[in-house]
XYZ file of C-alpha atoms in Angstrom:
548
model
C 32.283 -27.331 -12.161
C 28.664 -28.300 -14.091
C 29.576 -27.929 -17.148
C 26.550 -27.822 -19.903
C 26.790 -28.589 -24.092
C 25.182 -25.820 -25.758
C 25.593 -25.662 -29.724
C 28.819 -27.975 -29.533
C 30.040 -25.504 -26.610
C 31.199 -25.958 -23.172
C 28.894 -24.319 -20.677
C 30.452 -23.096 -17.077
C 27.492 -22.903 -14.013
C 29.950 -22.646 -11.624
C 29.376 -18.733 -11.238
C 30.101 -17.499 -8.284
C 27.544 -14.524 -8.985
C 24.295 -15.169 -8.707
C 23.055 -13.172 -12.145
C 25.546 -15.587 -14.078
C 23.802 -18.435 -13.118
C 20.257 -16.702 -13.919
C 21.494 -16.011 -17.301
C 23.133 -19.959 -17.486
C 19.861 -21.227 -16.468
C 18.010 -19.384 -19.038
C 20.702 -20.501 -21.954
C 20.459 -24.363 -20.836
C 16.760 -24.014 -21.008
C 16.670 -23.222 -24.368
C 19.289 -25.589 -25.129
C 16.424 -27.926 -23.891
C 13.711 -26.372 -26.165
C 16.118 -26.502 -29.340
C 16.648 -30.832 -28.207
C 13.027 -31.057 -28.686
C 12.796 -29.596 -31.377
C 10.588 -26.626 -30.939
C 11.272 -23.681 -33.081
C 11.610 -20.913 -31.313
C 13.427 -17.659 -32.695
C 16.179 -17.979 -30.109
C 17.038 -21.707 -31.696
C 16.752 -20.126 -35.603
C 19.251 -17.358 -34.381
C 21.937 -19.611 -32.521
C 22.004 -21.314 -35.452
C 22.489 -18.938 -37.719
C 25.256 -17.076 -36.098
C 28.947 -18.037 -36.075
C 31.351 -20.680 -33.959
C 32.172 -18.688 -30.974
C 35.625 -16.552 -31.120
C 38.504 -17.409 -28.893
C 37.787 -14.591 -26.942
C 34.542 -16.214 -26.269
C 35.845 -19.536 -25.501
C 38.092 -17.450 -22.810
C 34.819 -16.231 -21.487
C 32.875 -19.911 -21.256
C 35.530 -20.807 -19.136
C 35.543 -18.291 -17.198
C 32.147 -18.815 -15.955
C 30.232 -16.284 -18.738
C 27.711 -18.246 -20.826
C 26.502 -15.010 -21.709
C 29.040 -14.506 -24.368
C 27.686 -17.305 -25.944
C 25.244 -14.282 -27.571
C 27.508 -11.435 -27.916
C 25.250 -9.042 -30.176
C 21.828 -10.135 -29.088
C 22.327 -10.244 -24.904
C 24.533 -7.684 -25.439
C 21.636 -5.669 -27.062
C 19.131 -6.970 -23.769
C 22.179 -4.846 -21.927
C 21.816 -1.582 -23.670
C 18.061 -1.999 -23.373
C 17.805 -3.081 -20.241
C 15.838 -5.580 -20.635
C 16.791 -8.745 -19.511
C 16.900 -9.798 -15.898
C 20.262 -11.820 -16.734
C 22.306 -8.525 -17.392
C 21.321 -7.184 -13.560
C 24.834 -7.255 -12.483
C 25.591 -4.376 -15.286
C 23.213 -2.156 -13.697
C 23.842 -0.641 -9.899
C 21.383 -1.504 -7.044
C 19.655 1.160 -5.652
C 21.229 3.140 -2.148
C 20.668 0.871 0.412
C 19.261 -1.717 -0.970
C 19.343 -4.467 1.395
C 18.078 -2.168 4.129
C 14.920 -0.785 1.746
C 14.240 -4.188 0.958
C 14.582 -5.963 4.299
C 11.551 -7.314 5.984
C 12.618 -5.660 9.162
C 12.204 -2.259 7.552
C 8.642 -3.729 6.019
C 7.389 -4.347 9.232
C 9.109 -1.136 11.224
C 7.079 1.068 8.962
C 3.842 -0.661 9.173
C 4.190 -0.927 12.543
C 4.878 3.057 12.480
C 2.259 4.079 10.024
C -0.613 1.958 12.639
C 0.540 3.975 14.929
C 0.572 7.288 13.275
C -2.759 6.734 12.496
C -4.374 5.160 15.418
C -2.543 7.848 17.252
C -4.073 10.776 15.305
C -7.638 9.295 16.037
C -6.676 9.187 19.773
C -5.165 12.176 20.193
C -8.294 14.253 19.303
C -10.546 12.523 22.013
C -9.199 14.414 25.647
C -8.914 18.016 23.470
C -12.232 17.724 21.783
C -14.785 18.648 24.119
C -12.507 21.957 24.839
C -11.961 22.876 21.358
C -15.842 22.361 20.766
C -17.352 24.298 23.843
C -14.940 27.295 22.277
C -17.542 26.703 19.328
C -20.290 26.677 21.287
C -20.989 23.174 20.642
C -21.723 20.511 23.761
C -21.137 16.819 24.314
C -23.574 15.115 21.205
C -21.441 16.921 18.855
C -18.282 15.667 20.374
C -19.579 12.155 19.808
C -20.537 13.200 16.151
C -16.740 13.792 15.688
C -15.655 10.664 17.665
C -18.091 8.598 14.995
C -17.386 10.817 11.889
C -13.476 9.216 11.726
C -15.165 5.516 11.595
C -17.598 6.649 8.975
C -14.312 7.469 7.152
C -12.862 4.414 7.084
C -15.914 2.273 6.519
C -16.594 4.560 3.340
C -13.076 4.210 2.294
C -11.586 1.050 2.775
C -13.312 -0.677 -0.013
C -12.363 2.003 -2.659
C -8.948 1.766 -2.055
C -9.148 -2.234 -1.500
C -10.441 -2.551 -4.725
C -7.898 0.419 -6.727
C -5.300 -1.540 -5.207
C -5.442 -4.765 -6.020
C -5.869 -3.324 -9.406
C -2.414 -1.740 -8.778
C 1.146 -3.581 -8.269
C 2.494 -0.968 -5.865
C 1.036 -0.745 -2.413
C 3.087 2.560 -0.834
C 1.900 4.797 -3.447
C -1.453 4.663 -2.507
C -0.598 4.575 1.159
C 1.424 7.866 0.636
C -1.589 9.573 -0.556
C -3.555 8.496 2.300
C -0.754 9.693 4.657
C -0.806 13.374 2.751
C -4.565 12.936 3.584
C -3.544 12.596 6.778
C -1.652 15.319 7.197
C -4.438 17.973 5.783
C -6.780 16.502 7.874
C -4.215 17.528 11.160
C -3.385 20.822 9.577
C -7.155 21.449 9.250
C -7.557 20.833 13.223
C -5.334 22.995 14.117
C -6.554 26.143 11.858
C -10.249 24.964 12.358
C -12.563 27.501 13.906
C -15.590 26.552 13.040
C -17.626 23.079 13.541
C -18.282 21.682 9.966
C -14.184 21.564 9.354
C -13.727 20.227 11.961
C -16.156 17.133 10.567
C -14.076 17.569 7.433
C -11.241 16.766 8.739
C -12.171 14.001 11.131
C -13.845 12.282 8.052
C -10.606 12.774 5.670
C -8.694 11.303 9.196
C -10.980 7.721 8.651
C -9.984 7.912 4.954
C -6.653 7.468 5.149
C -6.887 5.148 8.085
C -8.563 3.516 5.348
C -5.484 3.639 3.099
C -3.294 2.750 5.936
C -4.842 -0.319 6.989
C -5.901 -2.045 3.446
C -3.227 -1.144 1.846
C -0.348 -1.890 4.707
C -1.946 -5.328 5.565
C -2.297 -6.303 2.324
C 1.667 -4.812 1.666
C 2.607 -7.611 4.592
C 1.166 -10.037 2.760
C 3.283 -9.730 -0.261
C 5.979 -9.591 2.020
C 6.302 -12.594 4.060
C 5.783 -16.139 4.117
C 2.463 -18.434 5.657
C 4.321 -19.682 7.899
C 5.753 -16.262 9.532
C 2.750 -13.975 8.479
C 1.198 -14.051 12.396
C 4.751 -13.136 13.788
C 5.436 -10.206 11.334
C 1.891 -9.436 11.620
C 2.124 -9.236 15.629
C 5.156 -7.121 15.576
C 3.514 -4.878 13.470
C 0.191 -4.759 15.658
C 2.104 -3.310 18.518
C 1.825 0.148 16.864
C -2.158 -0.482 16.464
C -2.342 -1.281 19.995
C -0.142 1.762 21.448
C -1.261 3.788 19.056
C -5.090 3.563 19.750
C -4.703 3.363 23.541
C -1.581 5.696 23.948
C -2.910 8.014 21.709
C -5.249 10.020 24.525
C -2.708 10.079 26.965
C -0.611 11.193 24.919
C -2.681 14.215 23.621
C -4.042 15.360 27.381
C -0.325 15.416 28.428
C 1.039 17.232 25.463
C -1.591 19.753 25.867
C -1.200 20.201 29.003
C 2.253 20.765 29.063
C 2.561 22.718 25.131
C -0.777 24.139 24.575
C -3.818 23.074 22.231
C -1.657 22.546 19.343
C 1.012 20.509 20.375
C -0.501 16.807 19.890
C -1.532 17.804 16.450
C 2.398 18.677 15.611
C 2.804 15.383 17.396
C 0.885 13.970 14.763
C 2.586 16.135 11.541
C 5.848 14.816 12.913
C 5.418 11.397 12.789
C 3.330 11.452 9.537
C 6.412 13.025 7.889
C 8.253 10.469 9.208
C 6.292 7.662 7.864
C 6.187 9.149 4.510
C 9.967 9.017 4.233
C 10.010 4.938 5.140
C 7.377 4.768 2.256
C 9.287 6.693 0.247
C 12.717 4.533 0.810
C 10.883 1.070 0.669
C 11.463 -0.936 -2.032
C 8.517 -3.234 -3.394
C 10.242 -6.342 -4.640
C 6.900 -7.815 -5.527
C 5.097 -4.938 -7.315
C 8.188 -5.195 -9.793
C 7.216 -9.353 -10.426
C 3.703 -8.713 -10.540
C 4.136 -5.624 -13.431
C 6.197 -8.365 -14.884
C 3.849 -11.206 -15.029
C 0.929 -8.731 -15.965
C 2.811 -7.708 -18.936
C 3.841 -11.104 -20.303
C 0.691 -12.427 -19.136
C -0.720 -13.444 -23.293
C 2.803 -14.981 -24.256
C 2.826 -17.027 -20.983
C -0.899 -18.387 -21.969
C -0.093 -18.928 -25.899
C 3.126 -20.745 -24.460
C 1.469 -22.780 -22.208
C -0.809 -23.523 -24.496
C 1.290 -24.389 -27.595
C 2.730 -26.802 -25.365
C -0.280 -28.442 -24.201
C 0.431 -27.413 -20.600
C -2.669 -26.370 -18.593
C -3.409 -22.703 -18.341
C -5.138 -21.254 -14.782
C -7.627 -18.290 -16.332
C -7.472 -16.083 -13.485
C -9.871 -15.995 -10.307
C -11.889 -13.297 -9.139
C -13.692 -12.848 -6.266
C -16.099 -10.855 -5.173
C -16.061 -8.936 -1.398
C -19.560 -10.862 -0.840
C -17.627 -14.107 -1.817
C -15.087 -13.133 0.830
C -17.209 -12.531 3.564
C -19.401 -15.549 3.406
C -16.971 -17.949 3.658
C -16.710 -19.146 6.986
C -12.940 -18.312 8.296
C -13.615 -14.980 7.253
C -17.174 -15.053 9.718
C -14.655 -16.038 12.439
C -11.799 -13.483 11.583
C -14.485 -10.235 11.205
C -15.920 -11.549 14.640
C -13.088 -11.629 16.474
C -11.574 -8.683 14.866
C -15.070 -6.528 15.738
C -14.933 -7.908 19.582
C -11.260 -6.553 19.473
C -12.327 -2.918 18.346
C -15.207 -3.230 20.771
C -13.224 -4.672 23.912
C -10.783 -1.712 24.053
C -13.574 1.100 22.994
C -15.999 0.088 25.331
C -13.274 0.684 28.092
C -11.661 3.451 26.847
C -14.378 6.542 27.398
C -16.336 4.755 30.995
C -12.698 3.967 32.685
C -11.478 7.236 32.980
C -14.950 8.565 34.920
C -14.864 5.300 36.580
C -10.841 6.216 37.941
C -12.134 10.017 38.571
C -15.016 9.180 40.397
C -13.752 6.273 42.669
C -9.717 7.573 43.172
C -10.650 11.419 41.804
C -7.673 11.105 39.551
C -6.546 13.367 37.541
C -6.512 13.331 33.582
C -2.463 12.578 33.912
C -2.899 10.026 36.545
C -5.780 8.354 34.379
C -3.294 7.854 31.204
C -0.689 6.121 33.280
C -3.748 3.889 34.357
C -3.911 3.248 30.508
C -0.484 2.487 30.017
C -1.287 -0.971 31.575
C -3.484 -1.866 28.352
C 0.006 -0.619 26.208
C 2.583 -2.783 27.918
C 1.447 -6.376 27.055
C 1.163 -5.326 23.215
C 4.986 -6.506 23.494
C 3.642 -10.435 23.200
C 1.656 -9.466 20.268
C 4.807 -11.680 18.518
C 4.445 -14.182 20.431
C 1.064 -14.861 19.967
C 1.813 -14.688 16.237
C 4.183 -17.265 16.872
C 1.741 -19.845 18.297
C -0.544 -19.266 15.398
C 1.541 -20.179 12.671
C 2.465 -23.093 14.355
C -1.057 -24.631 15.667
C -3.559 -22.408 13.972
C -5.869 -19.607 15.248
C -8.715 -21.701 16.715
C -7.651 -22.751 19.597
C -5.482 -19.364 20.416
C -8.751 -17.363 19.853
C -10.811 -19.136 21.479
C -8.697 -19.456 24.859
C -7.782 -15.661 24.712
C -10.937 -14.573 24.139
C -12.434 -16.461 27.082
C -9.785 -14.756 28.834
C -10.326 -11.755 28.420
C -14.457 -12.335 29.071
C -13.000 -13.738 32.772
C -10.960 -10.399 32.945
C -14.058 -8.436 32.421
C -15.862 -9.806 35.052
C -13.180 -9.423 37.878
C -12.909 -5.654 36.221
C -16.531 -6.009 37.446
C -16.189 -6.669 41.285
C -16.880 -3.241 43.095
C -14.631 -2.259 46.122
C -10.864 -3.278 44.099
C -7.903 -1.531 45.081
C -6.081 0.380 42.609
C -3.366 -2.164 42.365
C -6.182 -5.046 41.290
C -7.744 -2.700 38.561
C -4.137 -2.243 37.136
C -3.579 -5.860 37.541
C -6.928 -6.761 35.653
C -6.421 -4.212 32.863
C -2.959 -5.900 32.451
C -4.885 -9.357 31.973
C -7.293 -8.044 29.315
C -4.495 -6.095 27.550
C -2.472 -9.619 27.440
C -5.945 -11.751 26.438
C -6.578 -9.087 23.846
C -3.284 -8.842 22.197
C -3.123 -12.734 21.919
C -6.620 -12.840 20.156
C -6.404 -10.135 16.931
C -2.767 -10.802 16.292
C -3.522 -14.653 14.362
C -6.965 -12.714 12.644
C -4.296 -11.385 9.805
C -3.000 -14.766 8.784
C -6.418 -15.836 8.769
C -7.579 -13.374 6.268
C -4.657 -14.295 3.642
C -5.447 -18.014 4.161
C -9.393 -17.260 3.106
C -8.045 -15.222 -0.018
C -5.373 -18.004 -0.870
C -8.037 -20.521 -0.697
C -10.196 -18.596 -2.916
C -7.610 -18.560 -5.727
C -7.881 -15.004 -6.748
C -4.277 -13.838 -6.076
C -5.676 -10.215 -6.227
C -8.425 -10.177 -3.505
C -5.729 -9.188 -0.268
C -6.500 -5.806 0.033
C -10.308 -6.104 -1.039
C -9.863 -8.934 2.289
C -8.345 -6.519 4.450
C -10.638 -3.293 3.559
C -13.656 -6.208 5.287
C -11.115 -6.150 8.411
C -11.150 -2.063 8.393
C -14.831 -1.977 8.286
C -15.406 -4.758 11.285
C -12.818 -3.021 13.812
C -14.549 0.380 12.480
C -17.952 -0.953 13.592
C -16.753 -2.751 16.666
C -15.213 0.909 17.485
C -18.424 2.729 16.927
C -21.136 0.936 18.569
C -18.484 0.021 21.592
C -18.370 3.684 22.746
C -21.976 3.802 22.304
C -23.138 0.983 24.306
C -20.895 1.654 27.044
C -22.130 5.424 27.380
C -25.291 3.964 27.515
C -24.990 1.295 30.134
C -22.306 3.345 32.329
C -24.929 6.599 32.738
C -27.845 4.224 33.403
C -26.653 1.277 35.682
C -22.399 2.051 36.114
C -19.187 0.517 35.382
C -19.886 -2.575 36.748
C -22.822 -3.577 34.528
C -20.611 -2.334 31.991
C -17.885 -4.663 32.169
C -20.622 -7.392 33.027
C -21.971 -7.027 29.268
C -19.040 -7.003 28.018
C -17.739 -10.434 28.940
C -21.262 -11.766 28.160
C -20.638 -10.870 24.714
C -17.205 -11.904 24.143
C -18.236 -15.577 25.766
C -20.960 -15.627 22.843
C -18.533 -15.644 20.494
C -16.357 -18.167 21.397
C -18.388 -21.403 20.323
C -18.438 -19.497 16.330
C -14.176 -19.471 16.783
C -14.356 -22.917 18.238
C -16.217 -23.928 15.070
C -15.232 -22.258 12.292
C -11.405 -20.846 12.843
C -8.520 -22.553 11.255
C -6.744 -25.335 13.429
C -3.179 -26.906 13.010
C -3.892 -28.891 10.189
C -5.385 -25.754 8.551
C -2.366 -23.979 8.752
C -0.130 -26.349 7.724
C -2.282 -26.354 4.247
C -2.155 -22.969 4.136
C 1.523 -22.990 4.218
C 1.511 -25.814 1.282
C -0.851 -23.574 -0.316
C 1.410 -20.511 0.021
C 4.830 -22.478 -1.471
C 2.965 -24.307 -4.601
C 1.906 -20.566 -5.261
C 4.966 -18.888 -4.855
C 6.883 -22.336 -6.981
C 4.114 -21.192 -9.944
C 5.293 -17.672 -9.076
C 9.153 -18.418 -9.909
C 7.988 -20.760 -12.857
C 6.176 -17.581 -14.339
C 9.329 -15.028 -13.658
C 11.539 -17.891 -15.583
C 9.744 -18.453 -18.227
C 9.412 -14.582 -19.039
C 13.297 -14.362 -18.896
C 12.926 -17.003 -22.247
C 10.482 -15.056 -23.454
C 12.337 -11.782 -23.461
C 15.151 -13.339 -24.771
C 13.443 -15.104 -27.527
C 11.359 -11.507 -28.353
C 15.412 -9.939 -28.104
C 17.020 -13.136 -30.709
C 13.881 -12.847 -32.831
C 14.672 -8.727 -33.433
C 18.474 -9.308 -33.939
C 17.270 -12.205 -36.631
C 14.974 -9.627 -38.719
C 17.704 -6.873 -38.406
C 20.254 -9.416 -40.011
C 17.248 -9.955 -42.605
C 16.352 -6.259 -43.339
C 20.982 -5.235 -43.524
């Protein structure tokens, strides 16, 4: 028992509940106010009204401070106004499950993979569906680029609508329906330019999904577990983008030409019901603060408190700063690692082993498999930064490219080797994401996340366009092995700007301070609102008492 005087009254806090001792909290503050002696409208009313009943003694001691204000928190009841009164109103269905973090990252991890999926599944059916046009191998390529030039064109629209906005899924949603058009489109299409159409509106709401599903996990989780949720999530990406061909070649094979795309309509439906369950816990506090937002500064300023005007920052301001240099880098050498791979390797299987298509997407499950440590490497950034991760697994994965290199390999080596880089590059982008919040934190501007990660969409976009393109290049004129050669000559020129300008242990560890004096002002904000509204609510029931 803790008790608290209030007015000459006896004041239980030993609720059990966890709403009673919100709403005994927000009483004993303004007890606090009324001892010194500010006069607020919630102090004028108290003491205007009568000694409490014995009915609301009865209730004091049993733990109900709330009685305390029988007409006017009564009247925040009815209204629904007041945060204090939640335990009158019922939670939503599931409500621990729709609000879980588990479920958070489940459906990002889904939606990555709807969408990296739908770009992947295009590129084995393609060339088919084009020659039926009477098109030939440039135009393919136009379609392969078209879906980046989507994204690139996109991402900062919907990075900049949505920090503007407190909710995250609704946007997402609408690039999901996107999404589904687009696939509807491809399988109706009989003619080129709607095809272009809908490979464009595809890159738009990858757009959507990325910014806006990052930038969701950010308002989710902690500092100091963002690389682990961020990993877990990541896996999608990662099957999703190098799955995805496999996965279309085999389902056409075995269901016809329009099977992948119902692939893709499936699990776009899917995704679209998580959004639609998910609860947003955060875009309910940040409507909250916005509204209160010129009472908290007159407050803070009537008390000669200091007020923070807010920050903003500018998506030039962003990518100058030197973390985010690092983060675009690596993320860019991630994009262009895989793509570079991904169209040379399968005429590089078919002309040494003349595999099949089939045999060549089981060769490409052993880039899937080591997404699994994605996690872990998550793990080992919060905990000692992302230099020194980066750095190593990036080197790695340069080493990998040059044994990928060596003519004359058995099968079982390549496998073995694409294993490696799959491991190196799964270790190297999952810490990027936690790097990206920490340059926005730093900034100040508490509304720059998804501007941050539309700059992440538009590096992997790039890294993804002028991979394919280089690697054509280099395979027709001098083979695979000069191929992979280049490769790890670029990712080793990388490594001294990670070295240099990434963030190390003690980085992290202020990034995690950071994070928990923002999210302290955070709960200081949501408390002093619950005053406020209860002030606003005694000041109403004091002119209604004037007016009768």
């Amino acid at each position: 028992m803790h008790p608290v005087a209030f007015n000459d009254t006896t004041v239980n806090l030993s609720a059990t509940r966890r709403c009673d001792a919100d709403r005994a909290t927000l009483i004993s503050t303004a007890s606090a106010a009324t001892a010194n002696g500010l006069n607020t409208p919630l102090q004028k009313t108290t003491q205007e009204s009568k000694e409490p009943s014995l009915e609301d003694s009865s209730a004091l001691e049993k733990g109900d401070p709330l009685k305390q204000y029988p007409t006017t928190l009564r009247k925040a009841s009815s209204n629904g106004d007041s945060c204090a009164l939640a335990l009158k109103k019922k939670k939503p269905f599931l409500h621990g499950i729709r609000t879980s973090k588990h479920f958070i990252t489940m459906t990002i991890l889904l939606a990555l993979f709807t969408d990296m999926s739908a770009y992947g599944i295009v590129i084995p059916i393609a060339p088919g569906i084009i020659q039926e046009m009477g098109g030939d191998s440039t135009d393919t390529g136009i379609l392969v680029a078209v879906y980046a030039a989507g994204i690139m064109s996109a991402s900062p629209i919907f990075g900049i609508l949505s920090d503007k906005m407190a909710s995250r899924r609704f946007p997402m949603m609408i690039g999901l329906a996107g999404l589904l058009a687009a696939t509807v489109i491809f399988i109706f299409a009989r003619v080129y330019w709607l095809l272009i159409f809908a490979r464009f509106f595809q890159g738009v709401s990858g757009g959507a999904i990325w910014t806006l599903g990052l930038a969701l996990m950010t308002d989710s989780f902690n500092a100091n577990e963002m690389g682990v949720q961020m990993g877990k999530a990541l896996i999608g990406h990662t099957m999703g983008l190098l799955g995805g061909p496999p996965i279309g070649g085999l389902l056409h094979d075995a269901f016809g030409s329009r099977a992948p795309f119902y692939f893709s309509i499936v699990f776009a439906c899917i995704v679209m019901i998580c959004f639609l369950l998910l609860i947003e816990e955060r875009a309910e506090e940040v409507l909250e603060i916005r509204r209160y937002e010129v009472e908290l500064r007159e407050r803070a300023i009537a008390a000669g408190n200091p007020y923070t005007e807010e920050i903003k920052t500018s998506i030039w301001q962003l990518i100058t700063a030197k973390r985010m240099i690092a983060a675009v880098a690596v993320t860019t050498l991630e994009a262009f690692d895989l793509s570079t791979l991904e169209p040379t390797l399968p005429y590089y299987l078919k002309d040494r082993f003349s595999m099949t298509e089939g045999q060549v997407g089981l060769v490409f499950i052993a880039f899937t498999m080591p997404t699994i440590i994605s996690p872990l490497a998550g793990w080992v950034s919060d905990r000692y930064g992302a230099k020194v991760l980066c750095s190593c697994a990036v080197t790695a994965c340069g080493c990998f490219m040059l044994l990928l290199s060596i003519e004359n390999k058995p099968l079982w080596a390549i496998i073995v080797v694409l294993i490696g880089i799959g491991l190196s590059t799964s270790s190297f982008i999952a810490p990027i994401l936690g790097e990206i919040s920490a340059v926005v934190r730093r900034t100040g501007d508490k509304a720059a996340y998804a501007r941050a990660f539309a700059i992440f969409n538009i590096a992997f976009s790039f890294g993804m366009v002028i991979g394919p393109i280089m690697a054509g290049y280099i395979y027709k004129e001098h083979g695979f092995k000069w191929n992979c050669i280049t490769t790890a000559c670029i990712l080793f020129a990388f490594v001294p700007l990670m070295a240099c300008w990434m963030g190390n242990r003690q980085a992290k560890m202020e990034d995690v301070a950071m994070y928990e004096r923002e999210e302290e002002e955070r709960q200081r904000m949501l408390s002093e609102i619950e005053i406020l509204k209860a002030e606003n609510l005694a000041a109403e029931e004091a002119n209604a008492r004037t007016l009768y």
